[in-house]
Coordinates of C-alpha atoms and ligand atoms in Angstrom, one line a residue:
M196 CA 0.1 0.3 0.2
K197 CA 1.7 3.5 -1.0
N198 CA 1.5 5.7 1.6
L199 CA -1.8 7.7 1.8
K200 CA -2.3 10.5 3.4
G201 CA -5.7 12.3 4.5
L202 CA -7.0 15.5 5.5
L203 CA -10.7 15.5 8.3
I204 CA -12.7 18.8 8.1
Y205 CA -14.9 20.7 10.4
P206 CA -16.5 22.7 7.8
P207 CA -16.8 26.5 8.3
A208 CA -19.9 27.3 10.3
Q209 CA -22.7 29.6 8.9
L210 CA -25.3 31.1 12.0
M211 CA -27.7 33.7 12.3
K212 CA -25.7 37.5 13.5
Q213 CA -27.3 37.0 16.5
E214 CA -25.8 33.6 17.1
R215 CA -23.2 33.2 19.4
A216 CA -20.8 31.3 17.7
R217 CA -19.2 28.1 18.6
P218 CA -16.1 26.4 18.0
D219 CA -16.7 22.5 17.0
G220 CA -14.8 20.3 20.2
S221 CA -17.0 17.3 19.1
L222 CA -15.1 14.3 19.2
G223 CA -15.9 12.4 15.5
L224 CA -12.8 13.3 13.2
I225 CA -10.5 12.8 16.3
Y226 CA -11.3 9.4 16.8
L227 CA -11.2 9.0 13.4
A228 CA -8.2 10.0 13.0
S229 CA -6.4 7.8 15.7
S230 CA -8.4 5.1 14.0
L231 CA -6.8 5.7 10.6
E232 CA -3.4 6.4 12.0
S233 CA -3.7 2.7 13.5
K234 CA -4.2 1.9 10.2
G235 CA -1.0 3.3 9.0
I236 CA -3.0 6.0 7.8
E237 CA -1.1 9.6 8.4
T238 CA -4.2 11.8 8.9
D239 CA -4.3 15.3 9.7
I240 CA -7.2 17.5 10.9
L241 CA -8.7 21.2 9.6
D242 CA -11.0 22.9 11.9
A243 CA -11.9 25.5 9.3
S244 CA -13.9 27.6 11.7
V245 CA -10.6 28.7 13.3
G246 CA -7.9 27.8 10.6
V247 CA -4.6 26.5 10.9
A248 CA -1.6 27.5 12.6
E249 CA -0.8 30.5 10.7
H250 CA -4.3 31.8 11.2
N251 CA -5.3 34.2 14.0
I252 CA -8.9 33.8 14.8
Q253 CA -9.6 37.5 14.4
N254 CA -9.6 36.8 11.0
T255 CA -11.3 33.4 10.8
F256 CA -13.6 32.7 14.1
Y257 CA -14.4 36.5 14.4
N258 CA -14.4 37.4 11.0
P259 CA -18.4 37.1 10.4
I260 CA -19.2 37.5 6.6
K261 CA -22.6 38.3 5.1
Q262 CA -23.7 35.7 2.7
E263 CA -26.7 35.7 0.8
N264 CA -28.8 33.2 2.7
G265 CA -29.2 36.4 5.5
L266 CA -26.4 34.2 7.5
V267 CA -23.2 35.0 8.4
R268 CA -20.3 32.4 7.8
I269 CA -17.2 32.7 9.8
G270 CA -14.0 30.9 9.2
M271 CA -11.7 30.4 6.3
E272 CA -12.4 30.9 2.8
F273 CA -13.9 27.9 0.6
E274 CA -11.1 28.4 -2.0
D275 CA -8.2 28.5 0.6
I276 CA -9.5 25.2 2.2
A277 CA -9.0 23.7 -1.5
N278 CA -5.8 25.1 -1.8
Y279 CA -4.5 24.3 1.4
I280 CA -5.3 20.5 0.4
K281 CA -3.4 20.6 -2.7
K282 CA -0.4 22.1 -1.4
K283 CA -0.3 19.5 0.6
N284 CA -0.9 16.5 -1.5
Y285 CA -3.7 14.9 0.7
N286 CA -5.0 11.7 -0.8
F287 CA -8.2 12.0 0.6
V288 CA -10.4 14.1 2.4
G289 CA -13.1 13.4 4.8
I290 CA -15.8 16.1 6.2
N291 CA -18.0 15.5 9.5
S292 CA -21.7 17.1 9.1
N293 CA -23.6 16.6 12.2
L294 CA -25.5 19.2 12.3
T295 CA -28.3 19.9 9.6
P296 CA -28.3 24.2 9.9
Q297 CA -24.5 23.6 8.8
T298 CA -25.5 21.7 5.8
R299 CA -24.5 24.1 3.0
M300 CA -21.0 24.6 4.7
A301 CA -20.5 20.5 4.5
F302 CA -21.6 21.0 0.2
E303 CA -19.5 24.2 -0.1
T304 CA -16.2 22.9 1.2
A305 CA -16.8 20.1 -0.8
K306 CA -17.6 21.9 -4.0
A307 CA -14.4 24.3 -3.7
I308 CA -12.1 21.1 -3.1
K309 CA -13.5 19.6 -5.6
Q310 CA -13.4 22.3 -8.4
L311 CA -9.5 22.5 -7.8
N312 CA -9.0 18.6 -6.8
P313 CA -11.4 16.7 -9.4
K314 CA -10.0 13.5 -9.0
I315 CA -9.6 13.8 -4.7
P316 CA -11.9 11.7 -3.1
I317 CA -14.8 12.9 -0.8
Y318 CA -16.4 11.2 2.1
A319 CA -18.6 12.3 4.7
G320 CA -20.5 11.7 8.0
G321 CA -22.0 12.7 10.8
V322 CA -25.7 12.3 11.9
N323 CA -26.5 15.1 9.4
A324 CA -24.5 13.7 6.5
R325 CA -26.0 10.2 7.2
A326 CA -29.8 11.0 7.7
L327 CA -29.4 13.2 4.3
N328 CA -26.6 11.0 2.3
K329 CA -29.0 10.8 -1.0
R330 CA -29.0 14.7 -1.0
F331 CA -25.6 14.8 0.0
L332 CA -24.6 12.8 -3.0
E333 CA -26.4 14.2 -5.4
T334 CA -24.8 17.0 -4.7
G335 CA -22.2 15.6 -7.0
H336 CA -19.3 16.9 -4.7
F337 CA -19.1 13.6 -3.2
D338 CA -18.1 10.0 -3.5
A339 CA -19.2 8.4 -0.5
I340 CA -21.4 9.4 2.8
C341 CA -20.4 7.2 6.2
L342 CA -24.3 5.7 7.9
T343 CA -22.6 4.6 11.0
E344 CA -20.1 4.9 13.4
G345 CA -16.5 5.2 11.5
E346 CA -13.6 4.2 13.2
I347 CA -13.8 0.5 11.9
I348 CA -14.9 0.6 8.6
F349 CA -13.4 4.2 7.4
P350 CA -10.1 2.6 7.6
R351 CA -11.5 -0.2 5.5
A352 CA -13.1 1.5 3.1
I353 CA -9.7 3.9 2.6
I354 CA -7.8 0.5 2.1
E355 CA -9.8 -1.7 0.4
G356 CA -12.1 0.5 -1.8
V357 CA -15.6 2.0 -0.3
E358 CA -17.8 -0.8 -2.2
N359 CA -16.0 -3.5 -0.1
V360 CA -17.1 -2.4 3.2
S361 CA -20.3 -2.3 5.4
G362 CA -21.8 1.1 6.2
F363 CA -21.5 3.1 2.7
A364 CA -24.0 4.8 0.3
Y365 CA -21.5 6.0 -2.5
K366 CA -21.8 6.5 -6.3
D367 CA -20.7 3.4 -8.4
K368 CA -18.7 3.9 -11.6
N369 CA -21.9 4.9 -13.8
G370 CA -22.4 7.6 -11.3
K371 CA -25.3 5.2 -9.7
I372 CA -25.8 5.4 -5.6
K373 CA -25.4 2.1 -4.3
V374 CA -26.0 1.3 -0.5
N375 CA -24.0 -1.1 1.3
Q376 CA -26.4 -1.7 4.7
V377 CA -24.8 -1.4 8.1
D378 CA -24.2 -4.5 9.7
E379 CA -22.0 -5.7 12.7
T380 CA -18.9 -5.9 10.9
C381 CA -19.5 -1.8 11.3
F382 CA -19.0 -1.9 15.3
P383 CA -16.0 -2.9 17.6
E384 CA -17.2 -5.3 19.8
N385 CA -15.9 -3.5 23.2
L386 CA -15.7 0.4 23.1
D387 CA -12.4 0.3 24.5
D388 CA -11.3 -1.5 21.2
L389 CA -11.2 1.9 19.3
P390 CA -7.8 3.8 19.7
I391 CA -7.9 6.7 22.1
P392 CA -8.6 9.9 20.5
A393 CA -6.4 12.4 18.5
W394 CA -6.9 15.3 21.1
E395 CA -3.6 16.5 20.1
K396 CA -4.6 17.3 16.2
L397 CA -7.3 19.8 17.0
P398 CA -6.7 23.3 17.2
L399 CA -6.3 23.3 21.5
D400 CA -4.7 26.7 21.4
K401 CA -7.3 28.2 19.8
Y402 CA -10.3 26.9 21.4
G403 CA -8.4 28.2 24.8
Q404 CA -8.5 31.4 23.4
I405 CA -11.9 31.6 22.3
A406 CA -12.6 30.2 25.5
S407 CA -16.4 28.6 25.0
P408 CA -16.5 24.8 25.2
H409 CA -20.5 23.8 23.6
G410 CA -21.3 27.6 23.8
V411 CA -20.9 27.6 27.7
D412 CA -19.1 31.0 28.1
V413 CA -15.9 30.9 30.2
T414 CA -14.3 34.1 29.6
G415 CA -13.0 36.1 32.1
K416 CA -12.7 32.7 34.4
S417 CA -8.8 32.5 33.3
N418 CA -9.2 30.7 30.2
H419 CA -8.0 27.1 30.8
R420 CA -7.4 25.3 28.8
Y421 CA -10.4 22.7 27.6
A422 CA -11.5 19.7 25.7
P423 CA -14.2 17.6 24.5
I424 CA -14.2 13.6 26.4
M425 CA -16.7 10.8 26.0
T426 CA -16.6 8.0 28.3
S427 CA -20.3 6.2 26.8
R428 CA -22.4 6.3 23.5
G429 CA -25.7 5.9 23.3
C430 CA -28.7 6.3 25.4
V431 CA -31.3 4.4 27.7
W432 CA -34.0 6.7 26.4
H433 CA -35.2 7.4 22.8
C434 CA -36.5 11.3 22.7
T435 CA -38.1 11.7 19.2
F436 CA -36.5 14.9 18.8
C437 CA -32.7 13.0 19.2
H438 CA -30.9 11.1 16.2
I439 CA -30.7 8.1 19.1
S440 CA -35.0 7.7 18.5
T441 CA -34.0 6.1 14.6
E442 CA -30.4 4.4 16.1
K443 CA -31.5 2.5 18.8
E444 CA -30.2 -1.1 17.4
N445 CA -26.6 -0.2 17.6
I446 CA -25.5 3.7 17.9
G447 CA -28.2 4.7 19.9
K448 CA -27.3 1.7 22.2
L449 CA -25.8 2.7 25.7
R450 CA -22.4 1.5 25.6
T451 CA -19.8 2.5 28.3
H452 CA -15.7 2.7 28.1
S453 CA -14.1 1.0 31.1
I454 CA -13.0 3.0 34.4
E455 CA -9.3 2.1 33.3
R456 CA -9.4 3.4 29.8
V457 CA -11.5 6.6 30.9
L458 CA -8.6 7.1 33.2
E459 CA -6.0 6.3 30.4
E460 CA -7.8 9.3 28.1
M461 CA -7.5 11.7 31.6
N462 CA -3.9 11.1 31.9
G463 CA -3.7 11.7 27.9
L464 CA -5.8 15.4 28.2
K465 CA -3.4 16.1 31.6
S466 CA 0.0 15.8 29.1
L467 CA -1.4 17.9 26.7
G468 CA -2.0 20.7 29.2
I469 CA -5.9 19.9 29.6
E470 CA -7.5 21.7 32.9
K471 CA -11.2 21.6 31.9
L472 CA -13.4 18.6 31.1
F473 CA -16.4 18.8 28.6
F474 CA -18.4 15.8 29.2
E475 CA -20.2 14.7 25.7
D476 CA -21.8 11.5 26.8
D477 CA -25.4 11.4 25.7
T478 CA -26.3 10.4 29.5
L479 CA -23.2 10.1 31.6
L480 CA -25.4 10.8 34.9
T481 CA -27.6 7.9 34.5
R482 CA -25.2 4.9 35.5
K483 CA -24.4 6.8 39.0
K484 CA -22.1 4.5 40.6
R485 CA -19.9 4.8 37.1
A486 CA -20.5 8.9 37.4
K487 CA -19.3 9.1 40.6
E488 CA -16.4 6.9 39.7
I489 CA -15.5 9.0 37.1
F490 CA -16.1 12.4 38.8
S491 CA -13.8 10.9 41.8
K492 CA -11.3 10.8 38.7
A493 CA -11.4 13.7 37.5
R494 CA -10.9 15.3 40.9
E495 CA -8.1 13.1 41.8
K496 CA -6.3 14.8 38.7
E497 CA -7.6 18.1 39.1
F498 CA -9.7 18.3 36.5
L499 CA -12.4 21.1 35.9
I500 CA -15.6 19.9 34.1
A501 CA -16.6 23.0 32.0
N502 CA -20.3 20.9 31.7
V503 CA -22.2 18.0 31.2
N504 CA -24.5 17.3 28.0
G505 CA -27.1 14.9 28.3
V506 CA -28.9 15.8 31.8
N507 CA -31.9 14.2 32.7
L508 CA -34.0 14.8 35.7
I509 CA -35.2 11.4 36.4
D510 CA -31.4 10.9 37.5
F511 CA -31.5 13.3 40.4
Y512 CA -34.3 11.1 42.1
N513 CA -34.1 7.7 44.1
K514 CA -36.2 5.2 42.0
K515 CA -37.8 3.6 45.1
D516 CA -39.2 6.4 46.9
W517 CA -38.8 9.1 44.0
S518 CA -37.6 11.1 47.0
I519 CA -34.4 13.2 45.7
D520 CA -31.0 12.0 45.8
I521 CA -29.4 14.5 47.7
E522 CA -26.0 12.8 47.9
Y523 CA -26.0 12.1 44.4
L524 CA -26.5 15.8 43.4
E525 CA -23.8 16.7 46.4
I526 CA -21.6 14.8 44.3
L527 CA -22.5 16.6 41.3
K528 CA -21.7 19.7 43.6
Q529 CA -18.0 18.9 44.8
A530 CA -17.1 17.5 41.4
G531 CA -17.8 21.5 40.1
Y532 CA -20.8 21.5 38.5
E533 CA -21.9 25.1 39.5
Q534 CA -24.6 24.6 37.0
I535 CA -26.3 22.1 35.5
V536 CA -29.2 22.5 33.1
F537 CA -32.8 21.8 34.1
P538 CA -34.6 20.0 31.1
A539 CA -38.0 20.5 32.4
E540 CA -39.1 20.0 28.7
S541 CA -42.5 20.3 29.5
G542 CA -45.6 20.4 31.8
S543 CA -47.6 18.2 29.6
Q544 CA -47.7 14.4 31.2
R545 CA -48.8 13.6 27.2
I546 CA -46.5 15.9 25.6
L547 CA -44.0 14.1 27.7
D548 CA -45.3 10.5 27.4
K549 CA -45.3 10.6 23.7
Y550 CA -42.7 12.8 22.7
A551 CA -39.9 13.1 25.6
S552 CA -39.9 9.0 26.4
G553 CA -41.9 9.8 29.7
K554 CA -38.9 10.0 31.5
V555 CA -40.2 12.9 33.3
K556 CA -42.8 12.1 35.4
L557 CA -44.8 15.1 36.9
E558 CA -46.8 13.3 39.3
K559 CA -43.9 11.7 40.9
M560 CA -41.2 14.3 40.6
D561 CA -42.1 17.8 42.3
L562 CA -39.7 19.8 39.7
P563 CA -40.6 22.7 41.8
V564 CA -39.1 21.5 44.6
L565 CA -36.3 19.8 43.1
M566 CA -35.3 23.4 41.9
K567 CA -35.8 24.6 45.7
T568 CA -33.3 22.0 46.4
M569 CA -30.4 22.9 43.9
V570 CA -30.8 26.8 44.6
N571 CA -30.1 25.7 48.3
M572 CA -27.0 23.9 47.5
G573 CA -25.7 26.4 45.4
I574 CA -26.4 24.9 42.4
K575 CA -27.6 27.3 39.7
A576 CA -29.8 25.5 37.1
P577 CA -31.5 26.9 34.1
V578 CA -34.6 25.5 32.9
N579 CA -34.7 24.1 29.1
M580 CA -38.6 23.9 28.1
I581 CA -40.0 23.1 24.2
I582 CA -43.4 23.6 23.1
G583 CA -45.0 23.2 19.9
F584 CA -45.1 19.7 19.2
P585 CA -47.4 18.9 16.0
D586 CA -50.3 18.0 18.0
E587 CA -50.0 19.9 21.2
T588 CA -53.0 22.3 22.0
E589 CA -52.3 25.8 23.8
E590 CA -54.1 24.4 27.1
E591 CA -50.8 21.8 26.8
I592 CA -48.8 24.8 25.8
Q593 CA -50.0 26.7 28.8
K594 CA -49.5 24.2 31.5
T595 CA -45.6 24.3 30.9
I596 CA -45.8 28.2 30.7
D597 CA -47.0 27.5 34.8
L598 CA -44.1 25.3 35.4
G599 CA -41.8 27.5 33.7
K600 CA -43.0 30.0 36.2
K601 CA -43.1 27.8 39.3
L602 CA -39.5 26.6 38.5
K603 CA -38.5 30.4 38.3
E604 CA -40.4 31.1 41.4
N605 CA -38.3 28.6 42.8
G606 CA -34.9 30.0 42.0
A607 CA -34.5 29.1 38.5
P608 CA -32.1 32.0 37.4
Y609 CA -33.9 31.6 33.7
V610 CA -36.5 29.3 31.8
S611 CA -35.6 28.9 28.0
F612 CA -39.0 28.1 25.7
F613 CA -37.7 26.4 22.8
L614 CA -39.5 25.2 19.7
P615 CA -38.9 21.4 18.5
I616 CA -36.6 21.4 15.6
P617 CA -37.4 18.3 13.0
F618 CA -33.9 17.4 12.9
P619 CA -33.0 14.8 10.0
G620 CA -32.1 11.5 11.9
S621 CA -34.7 12.1 14.3
K622 CA -38.1 10.6 14.8
L623 CA -39.9 13.6 15.0
Y624 CA -38.5 14.1 11.3
D625 CA -40.1 11.5 10.2
I626 CA -43.4 12.2 12.0
A627 CA -42.7 15.6 10.4
I628 CA -42.1 13.9 6.6
K629 CA -45.2 11.5 7.2
G630 CA -47.8 13.8 8.7
N631 CA -46.5 16.8 6.2
Y632 CA -45.5 19.5 8.8
L633 CA -42.0 19.4 7.1
N634 CA -41.4 19.5 3.0
R635 CA -39.1 16.5 2.0
D636 CA -37.1 19.4 0.4
F637 CA -36.8 22.0 3.0
N638 CA -33.8 24.2 3.3
P639 CA -31.1 23.2 5.9
D640 CA -30.4 26.6 6.1
M641 CA -34.0 27.4 8.0
M642 CA -33.3 25.1 10.5
N643 CA -32.6 26.9 13.3
W644 CA -33.9 27.7 16.8
K645 CA -35.5 31.2 15.8
R646 CA -38.3 29.8 13.7
A647 CA -41.3 27.5 13.9
I648 CA -39.9 25.2 11.4
M649 CA -43.1 22.8 11.1
T650 CA -46.4 23.9 9.5
N651 CA -49.9 22.5 9.8
T652 CA -49.2 22.0 13.6
F653 CA -52.3 22.4 16.0
V654 CA -51.3 25.5 16.6
P655 CA -50.0 27.5 13.3
P656 CA -46.6 28.4 13.5
K657 CA -46.7 31.8 13.7
R658 CA -49.1 31.7 17.0
L659 CA -46.3 29.3 18.3
E660 CA -44.0 31.7 17.7
E661 CA -45.9 34.2 19.3
I662 CA -46.3 32.1 22.5
R663 CA -42.8 31.1 22.6
D664 CA -41.8 35.0 22.6
Y665 CA -44.7 36.2 25.4
A666 CA -43.4 32.8 27.2
N667 CA -39.8 33.9 27.2
E668 CA -41.1 37.4 28.4
L669 CA -43.6 36.1 31.2
V670 CA -41.3 34.2 32.9
N671 CA -38.0 35.5 32.9
D672 CA -36.6 38.9 34.3
K673 CA -35.9 41.8 32.8
D674 CA -31.8 42.1 31.9
F675 CA -32.2 38.4 31.2
I676 CA -34.5 39.1 28.4
K677 CA -32.1 41.8 27.1
R678 CA -29.2 40.1 27.5
A679 CA -30.4 35.8 26.5
V680 CA -33.0 35.8 25.5
Q681 CA -32.8 37.8 22.3
N682 CA -29.1 36.6 21.5
T683 CA -29.4 33.3 21.8
I684 CA -32.6 31.2 22.8
G685 CA -34.7 33.1 20.3
Y686 CA -37.1 35.9 19.8
K687 CA -38.7 37.7 17.0
L688 CA -36.9 37.8 14.0
Ligands
B12_1470 C1 -20.4 17.9 20.4 C2 -21.9 18.3 20.1 C3 -22.1 19.5 20.0 C4 -20.7 20.8 19.2 C5 -19.9 20.4 18.2 C6 -20.7 20.2 16.7 C7 -20.3 19.2 16.2 N1 -19.5 19.3 14.8 O1 -20.3 18.0 16.3 C8 -21.8 22.1 19.7 C9 -21.8 22.8 20.4 C10 -21.4 22.6 18.5 C11 -22.6 21.9 18.8 C12 -24.0 22.7 18.7 C13 -25.2 22.3 18.3 N2 -26.0 20.9 18.5 CO1 -24.8 19.1 19.0 N3 -24.0 17.7 19.7 C14 -22.8 17.3 20.1 C15 -22.8 16.1 20.3 C16 -23.5 16.1 22.2 C17 -21.5 15.2 20.4 C18 -21.3 15.4 18.8 C19 -19.6 14.2 19.4 O2 -18.8 13.9 19.2 N4 -20.2 13.0 19.6 C20 -19.4 11.8 19.5 C21 -18.5 11.2 17.9 C22 -17.6 10.1 18.5 O3 -19.9 10.8 17.0 P1 -20.0 11.6 15.5 O4 -19.4 12.9 15.9 O5 -21.4 11.5 15.1 O6 -18.7 11.2 14.5 C23 -19.2 9.7 14.2 C24 -19.4 9.2 13.2 O7 -20.8 10.1 13.0 C25 -19.0 9.0 12.1 N5 -18.0 10.4 11.6 C26 -18.4 12.0 11.4 N6 -18.2 12.4 10.4 C27 -17.1 11.7 9.6 C28 -16.6 12.1 8.7 C29 -16.0 11.2 7.9 C30 -15.6 11.3 6.5 C31 -16.5 9.6 8.2 C32 -16.3 8.3 7.1 C33 -17.8 9.3 9.4 C34 -17.4 10.0 10.2 O8 -17.7 8.6 12.5 C35 -17.7 8.9 13.8 C36 -16.7 8.5 14.7 O9 -17.7 7.1 15.2 C37 -24.1 15.3 19.4 C38 -24.3 14.4 20.0 C39 -23.7 13.1 19.7 N7 -23.9 12.0 20.3 O10 -23.3 13.2 18.5 C40 -24.8 16.9 19.2 C41 -25.5 17.0 17.7 C42 -24.4 16.7 17.0 N8 -25.8 18.4 18.0 C43 -27.2 18.4 17.8 C44 -27.6 19.6 17.7 C45 -28.8 19.6 17.2 C46 -27.0 20.8 18.2 C47 -27.6 22.3 17.9 C48 -28.5 22.9 17.4 C49 -28.5 22.6 19.6 C50 -28.9 23.9 19.5 N9 -30.3 24.5 19.9 O11 -28.2 24.8 19.5 C51 -26.4 23.4 18.0 C52 -26.0 23.6 16.0 C53 -25.9 24.9 16.2 C54 -25.9 25.1 14.8 N10 -25.3 26.7 14.6 O12 -25.6 24.9 13.8 C55 -28.0 17.2 17.2 C56 -27.6 17.0 15.8 C57 -29.0 17.0 15.1 C58 -28.9 17.5 13.4 N11 -29.3 16.8 12.6 O13 -28.4 18.8 13.0 C59 -27.2 15.8 17.4 C60 -26.8 14.8 16.8 C61 -27.5 15.7 19.2 C62 -28.9 15.3 19.3 N12 -29.7 15.3 20.0 O14 -29.9 14.9 18.1 N13 -23.3 20.5 19.3

């Protein structure tokens, strides 16, 4: 095999001008890079939103350029990405596309690369690319789309040819779209079999300067170097608005790394000078004993915790009598969580059961009391609520607003009301397409949280936007509305 060299790319980002740009910091490409390298394939990573070493983030990440679609774009110019690939003689390119609102960025990146270098194979993967694989291939800029996790099958596709490997949609020699279905050969037997992700290939210095892991602002808090970590994959819940609802069988199943492996990863991160961790697990807090062990290791290693993804309120209760698990909250507080998001989701049990796995049980879980308890313990708990599911009535929405109000009265710093977005890859997307709430030819540029994305909903979309704005104003303090709602949560356009 000749010496192969590939470049994995996080494309530039597009956002609404009021939206806060967030550096990527996801784990897909660093897992792929270490897997490719373990098979002898040299691999680099380019986060085009911040650029390479010679770029100053003032000219990339902090340089918003207005586009025709009304959104602003940050990051490298597409032509510069193409020139960089040509100059460095890469043999193949892999593009990450997890986020539907960023679809155009993935397409433009691939287009510019193919224009300058028509022969170079371009692969894409990630939740969005696999859900929209046909759309991706039909642009003519991509050669193959990975339909699942890529660590095992991507190196094989590079070495053996994509047509010989399960888990890819690709164009054959005649330009016809072919699909090699996902099967058990795509996955490791044990999560620990995957090589340790190649964090050292991420622009950690640039991320440190931006100081906003996962959008959580840590500026002014002494610019700690941070990194994402994932100690498990998958989830025990299958909420319709999450991709796991359609990927229950493989990617969605909860699989965990051993504690020894987590410790090995922490040691590696320490040696890279990382001080703060962002846990990206979909449901880290569910297995309490394991989570406690992980937090105690993180403490021993003197890591700070930036935040955690995938919080579920049910984990803060003792299941046998539905009392609040104070000991667990105490452990989280000691682990360094000054803030834990509070996903109350809805005040309607019917909506919770139908769309959110019924994991909030309003009869058993007294959420205002939980809020008060957390506040008394010194834990800040900003609330997230969702209103406007396809068949949700105004009465049901009112229950959510009422619950939000109560949570605010019990000490929530603020309550954010969001409209649900039927992201491709989720069950809600399937419901939306089938129920005619979303046109199959929808424009991904429009899939952001400011707008009601679904049409024909029981409460019409314009009315939903009005109610959302009304609820955010009614429940929150004036200064919060000024500072945060208008800028981050969604408000009148
Ligand atoms: C970290 C993260 C972020 C980060 C980084 C984003 C990113 N590029 O992923 C930030 C903070 C930016 C972010 C923002 C948002 N996020 Co987010 N985020 C995540 C999270 C929690 C982890 C991603 C990760 O590291 N996964 C772990 C790695 C190992 O998996 P992976 O990335 O999928 O990669 C594997 C495969 O997909 C494949 N693969 C991936 N890329 C490639 C490329 C090639 C070439 C190949 C062969 C294979 C391949 O192989 C990889 C290894 O197995 C995911 C949930 C999740 N579990 O993935 C949500 C997720 C990606 N986010 C999601 C959402 C909705 C959002 C927001 C809209 C939230 C919001 N309301 O603001 C915003 C988007 C903002 C915007 N303007 O676009 C959705 C996306 C749904 C969609 N279709 O768009 C997800 C899937 C969560 C969900 N519940 O469904 N997010």
